[in-house]
Amino acid sequence: SLKSANICTVPQRKHDIFGDNRWETMHERYVSEARNSEADVVFVGDSIVQQLQLTTLWNEKINPLHCLNFGIGGDRVENVLWRLLNGELEFACTPKVVVLFVGTNNTDCTAQQVYEGICHLIDVISTKLGDVKIVLPTLLPRGQHPSANRERNMLVNELCMNNFDSVSVNPNVHVVPIHEDIVQGDGTISHHLMHDYLHLTDEGYSKVFGPVYEKLAALMSNTI
Amino acid sequence: MNPCTIPAPAEDIDGDQRWMSIHYRFLSETREKDPDVIFIGDSILQALQHTDYWNELFAPLHCLNFGIHKDQIQNVLWRIKNGELDNVRPKVVVLHVGTNNYSNTPDEMIEGIIEIINIIQEKHPQSYIVIPTLLPRGHNPNPLRDRISQVNEILKTKVASLPKVEVVVIDKGFIHVDGTISHHDMYDYLLLTNAGSKKAFEPVHELLVQLLNEGETEKDLTPSE
Ligand SMILES: [Ca+2]
């Protein structure tokens, strides 16, 4: 077949352009945290996941659910895939829920490629952790003004919402739509919500990731 | 030519013009606000703005923060040449940039930083320029950390001797005896946690209070002559 491989489904270490080995050492830390973990909820993904742990929402509501945060700034789908295949899912004690949030940094990929990458990640998580529940917040819009990136993220969201809605695909996957109510009537995104038009402010996290917390709280109360 | 001294907008790798949007927002802030202090620079400053520490101690001093994640020296140079310090009369400008110039030598970085200082002084000869030393980075010792500490040595000597330029050492206490940096201070071995922000920027806050009060004292003395 002449069909080219989808880079989102090929596990990839992050290239260390700065030469300070930060990505590898964060990964090593997460592997050791997994080995010693008694956490119920594990967040994996990119900078939006990583910076969540600096917020009021995290400190006051999410972290008390016994969480670990395996976010790395700049990570793409294939980087998270590499991490999950290389020790970050080797838990001492299997968590009840994995929150997966990655894809916005795959700016050179199509929506279909990103979606397939996310499906692949879900397969890896389900294979390694069995009956674990997977919470999939939708990707956020980005950029002050409309752009191809924004459209791609919204297409990824449609694919996820349409396909995972059917219980037959994987009954453990729970898509949580968080992308709505971010773009304003005139098509812009406010810096009060996203200070750099990509990352959320503290206020933005409370508003946008509030439904993720609600979903986690609901899932946890059902599993206890 | 030294790339650090040639003003350049950041490359729009993602194709959504976020850097330029942020720059335009900073320009509009200069027209709408009258800051006493402007922080301008890179990821370290941008992240500082999203800590409790900033809200409690820096925001009340009438500070604006023009930090952009990943900015290199030449990007900050471009932003200053394109209006970010126009329409304002800050008493102090705080400059932190260089950690992202991973492909440049310490001498190139210093030359770029001095170029920025010159431009600021042309625009605001009455203002103080406060330069916190660059923070170390990476969990373990690495070549970039070494170059950063070479830049700091030149900052503390050559740059500190420039008139109305104050260099503040903020990089102490982050590297443990085994050479590592803790994620409790820098969650990704680059950007500061709330605790790390306090550790690093406390001396900057103290100096700002001192410099801002110095101006007030002069004003107070004038009528009593
Ligand atoms: Ca003004």
PDB file of C-alpha atoms in Angstrom, chain B residues 53-167:
ATOM      1  CA  TYR B  53       3.077  35.468  44.552  1.00  0.00           C
ATOM      2  CA  TRP B  54       2.644  37.884  41.618  1.00  0.00           C
ATOM      3  CA  ASN B  55      -0.922  38.732  42.624  1.00  0.00           C
ATOM      4  CA  GLU B  56       0.007  39.360  46.247  1.00  0.00           C
ATOM      5  CA  LEU B  57       3.257  41.283  45.878  1.00  0.00           C
ATOM      6  CA  PHE B  58       3.883  42.552  42.361  1.00  0.00           C
ATOM      7  CA  ALA B  59       0.435  43.487  41.058  1.00  0.00           C
ATOM      8  CA  PRO B  60      -0.073  46.055  43.901  1.00  0.00           C
ATOM      9  CA  LEU B  61       3.117  47.883  42.796  1.00  0.00           C
ATOM     10  CA  HIS B  62       1.387  48.767  39.488  1.00  0.00           C
ATOM     11  CA  CYS B  63       3.324  46.270  37.431  1.00  0.00           C
ATOM     12  CA  LEU B  64       2.598  45.153  33.895  1.00  0.00           C
ATOM     13  CA  ASN B  65       4.012  41.862  32.686  1.00  0.00           C
ATOM     14  CA  PHE B  66       5.099  41.613  29.070  1.00  0.00           C
ATOM     15  CA  GLY B  67       6.570  38.121  29.271  1.00  0.00           C
ATOM     16  CA  ILE B  68       6.117  35.712  26.367  1.00  0.00           C
ATOM     17  CA  HIS B  69       6.813  32.007  26.666  1.00  0.00           C
ATOM     18  CA  LYS B  70       9.836  30.846  24.629  1.00  0.00           C
ATOM     19  CA  ASP B  71      10.929  34.364  23.682  1.00  0.00           C
ATOM     20  CA  GLN B  72      14.568  34.810  22.769  1.00  0.00           C
ATOM     21  CA  ILE B  73      16.628  37.998  23.140  1.00  0.00           C
ATOM     22  CA  GLN B  74      16.050  39.094  19.537  1.00  0.00           C
ATOM     23  CA  ASN B  75      12.265  38.695  19.961  1.00  0.00           C
ATOM     24  CA  VAL B  76      12.177  40.966  23.022  1.00  0.00           C
ATOM     25  CA  LEU B  77      14.392  43.418  21.139  1.00  0.00           C
ATOM     26  CA  TRP B  78      11.849  43.440  18.305  1.00  0.00           C
ATOM     27  CA  ARG B  79       8.947  43.979  20.687  1.00  0.00           C
ATOM     28  CA  ILE B  80      10.635  46.947  22.362  1.00  0.00           C
ATOM     29  CA  LYS B  81      11.556  48.450  18.984  1.00  0.00           C
ATOM     30  CA  ASN B  82       7.917  48.045  17.981  1.00  0.00           C
ATOM     31  CA  GLY B  83       6.168  49.969  20.697  1.00  0.00           C
ATOM     32  CA  GLU B  84       5.906  47.932  23.892  1.00  0.00           C
ATOM     33  CA  LEU B  85       7.702  50.637  25.883  1.00  0.00           C
ATOM     34  CA  ASP B  86       6.117  53.584  24.100  1.00  0.00           C
ATOM     35  CA  ASN B  87       3.184  55.545  25.610  1.00  0.00           C
ATOM     36  CA  VAL B  88       4.369  54.589  29.093  1.00  0.00           C
ATOM     37  CA  ARG B  89       6.641  56.193  31.704  1.00  0.00           C
ATOM     38  CA  PRO B  90       7.754  53.319  33.911  1.00  0.00           C
ATOM     39  CA  LYS B  91       9.994  54.081  36.879  1.00  0.00           C
ATOM     40  CA  VAL B  92      11.508  50.641  36.536  1.00  0.00           C
ATOM     41  CA  VAL B  93      11.830  48.115  33.718  1.00  0.00           C
ATOM     42  CA  VAL B  94      12.574  44.526  34.785  1.00  0.00           C
ATOM     43  CA  LEU B  95      14.290  42.527  32.051  1.00  0.00           C
ATOM     44  CA  HIS B  96      14.707  38.732  32.084  1.00  0.00           C
ATOM     45  CA  VAL B  97      15.600  37.079  28.792  1.00  0.00           C
ATOM     46  CA  GLY B  98      18.225  34.701  27.432  1.00  0.00           C
ATOM     47  CA  THR B  99      17.320  31.264  28.765  1.00  0.00           C
ATOM     48  CA  ASN B 100      15.738  30.342  25.436  1.00  0.00           C
ATOM     49  CA  ASN B 101      18.761  31.338  23.323  1.00  0.00           C
ATOM     50  CA  TYR B 102      19.931  27.732  23.306  1.00  0.00           C
ATOM     51  CA  SER B 103      22.020  28.087  20.148  1.00  0.00           C
ATOM     52  CA  ASN B 104      23.948  31.216  21.161  1.00  0.00           C
ATOM     53  CA  THR B 105      27.189  31.782  23.049  1.00  0.00           C
ATOM     54  CA  PRO B 106      27.255  33.709  26.355  1.00  0.00           C
ATOM     55  CA  ASP B 107      28.990  36.620  24.595  1.00  0.00           C
ATOM     56  CA  GLU B 108      26.297  36.758  21.925  1.00  0.00           C
ATOM     57  CA  MET B 109      23.603  36.729  24.594  1.00  0.00           C
ATOM     58  CA  ILE B 110      25.264  39.504  26.593  1.00  0.00           C
ATOM     59  CA  GLU B 111      25.651  41.630  23.476  1.00  0.00           C
ATOM     60  CA  GLY B 112      21.929  41.203  22.786  1.00  0.00           C
ATOM     61  CA  ILE B 113      20.977  42.034  26.371  1.00  0.00           C
ATOM     62  CA  ILE B 114      23.137  45.178  26.248  1.00  0.00           C
ATOM     63  CA  GLU B 115      21.473  46.161  22.975  1.00  0.00           C
ATOM     64  CA  ILE B 116      18.078  45.869  24.736  1.00  0.00           C
ATOM     65  CA  ILE B 117      19.388  47.983  27.645  1.00  0.00           C
ATOM     66  CA  ASN B 118      20.547  50.669  25.194  1.00  0.00           C
ATOM     67  CA  ILE B 119      17.152  50.835  23.495  1.00  0.00           C
ATOM     68  CA  ILE B 120      15.339  51.047  26.861  1.00  0.00           C
ATOM     69  CA  GLN B 121      17.668  53.832  28.025  1.00  0.00           C
ATOM     70  CA  GLU B 122      17.134  55.775  24.792  1.00  0.00           C
ATOM     71  CA  LYS B 123      13.372  55.622  25.352  1.00  0.00           C
ATOM     72  CA  HIS B 124      13.429  56.071  29.129  1.00  0.00           C
ATOM     73  CA  PRO B 125      16.677  57.691  30.324  1.00  0.00           C
ATOM     74  CA  GLN B 126      15.103  58.364  33.745  1.00  0.00           C
ATOM     75  CA  SER B 127      14.080  54.742  34.404  1.00  0.00           C
ATOM     76  CA  TYR B 128      15.956  52.116  36.335  1.00  0.00           C
ATOM     77  CA  ILE B 129      16.576  48.813  34.584  1.00  0.00           C
ATOM     78  CA  VAL B 130      16.484  45.816  36.924  1.00  0.00           C
ATOM     79  CA  ILE B 131      18.042  42.628  35.613  1.00  0.00           C
ATOM     80  CA  PRO B 132      17.456  39.460  37.625  1.00  0.00           C
ATOM     81  CA  THR B 133      20.145  36.898  36.857  1.00  0.00           C
ATOM     82  CA  LEU B 134      19.071  34.027  34.592  1.00  0.00           C
ATOM     83  CA  LEU B 135      17.715  30.977  36.389  1.00  0.00           C
ATOM     84  CA  PRO B 136      19.407  27.610  36.067  1.00  0.00           C
ATOM     85  CA  ARG B 137      17.409  24.922  34.222  1.00  0.00           C
ATOM     86  CA  GLY B 138      17.258  21.174  33.695  1.00  0.00           C
ATOM     87  CA  HIS B 139      16.971  18.524  36.421  1.00  0.00           C
ATOM     88  CA  ASN B 140      20.665  17.651  36.075  1.00  0.00           C
ATOM     89  CA  PRO B 141      23.713  19.730  35.146  1.00  0.00           C
ATOM     90  CA  ASN B 142      23.825  20.394  31.397  1.00  0.00           C
ATOM     91  CA  PRO B 143      25.668  22.579  28.867  1.00  0.00           C
ATOM     92  CA  LEU B 144      22.882  25.181  28.671  1.00  0.00           C
ATOM     93  CA  ARG B 145      22.978  25.616  32.442  1.00  0.00           C
ATOM     94  CA  ASP B 146      26.737  26.199  32.178  1.00  0.00           C
ATOM     95  CA  ARG B 147      26.275  28.886  29.529  1.00  0.00           C
ATOM     96  CA  ILE B 148      23.560  30.534  31.630  1.00  0.00           C
ATOM     97  CA  SER B 149      25.918  30.746  34.600  1.00  0.00           C
ATOM     98  CA  GLN B 150      28.599  32.278  32.336  1.00  0.00           C
ATOM     99  CA  VAL B 151      26.047  34.899  31.243  1.00  0.00           C
ATOM    100  CA  ASN B 152      25.289  35.579  34.921  1.00  0.00           C
ATOM    101  CA  GLU B 153      28.957  36.184  35.708  1.00  0.00           C
ATOM    102  CA  ILE B 154      29.104  38.871  33.007  1.00  0.00           C
ATOM    103  CA  LEU B 155      25.788  40.336  34.150  1.00  0.00           C
ATOM    104  CA  LYS B 156      27.111  40.695  37.704  1.00  0.00           C
ATOM    105  CA  THR B 157      30.285  42.480  36.579  1.00  0.00           C
ATOM    106  CA  LYS B 158      30.139  44.257  33.217  1.00  0.00           C
ATOM    107  CA  VAL B 159      26.371  44.813  32.982  1.00  0.00           C
ATOM    108  CA  ALA B 160      25.936  45.734  36.664  1.00  0.00           C
ATOM    109  CA  SER B 161      28.436  48.566  36.234  1.00  0.00           C
ATOM    110  CA  LEU B 162      26.237  50.361  33.669  1.00  0.00           C
ATOM    111  CA  PRO B 163      24.511  53.487  35.029  1.00  0.00           C
ATOM    112  CA  LYS B 164      20.923  53.021  36.270  1.00  0.00           C
ATOM    113  CA  VAL B 165      21.182  49.275  35.745  1.00  0.00           C
ATOM    114  CA  GLU B 166      20.740  47.026  38.794  1.00  0.00           C
ATOM    115  CA  VAL B 167      21.540  43.326  38.562  1.00  0.00           C
TER     116      VAL B 167
END
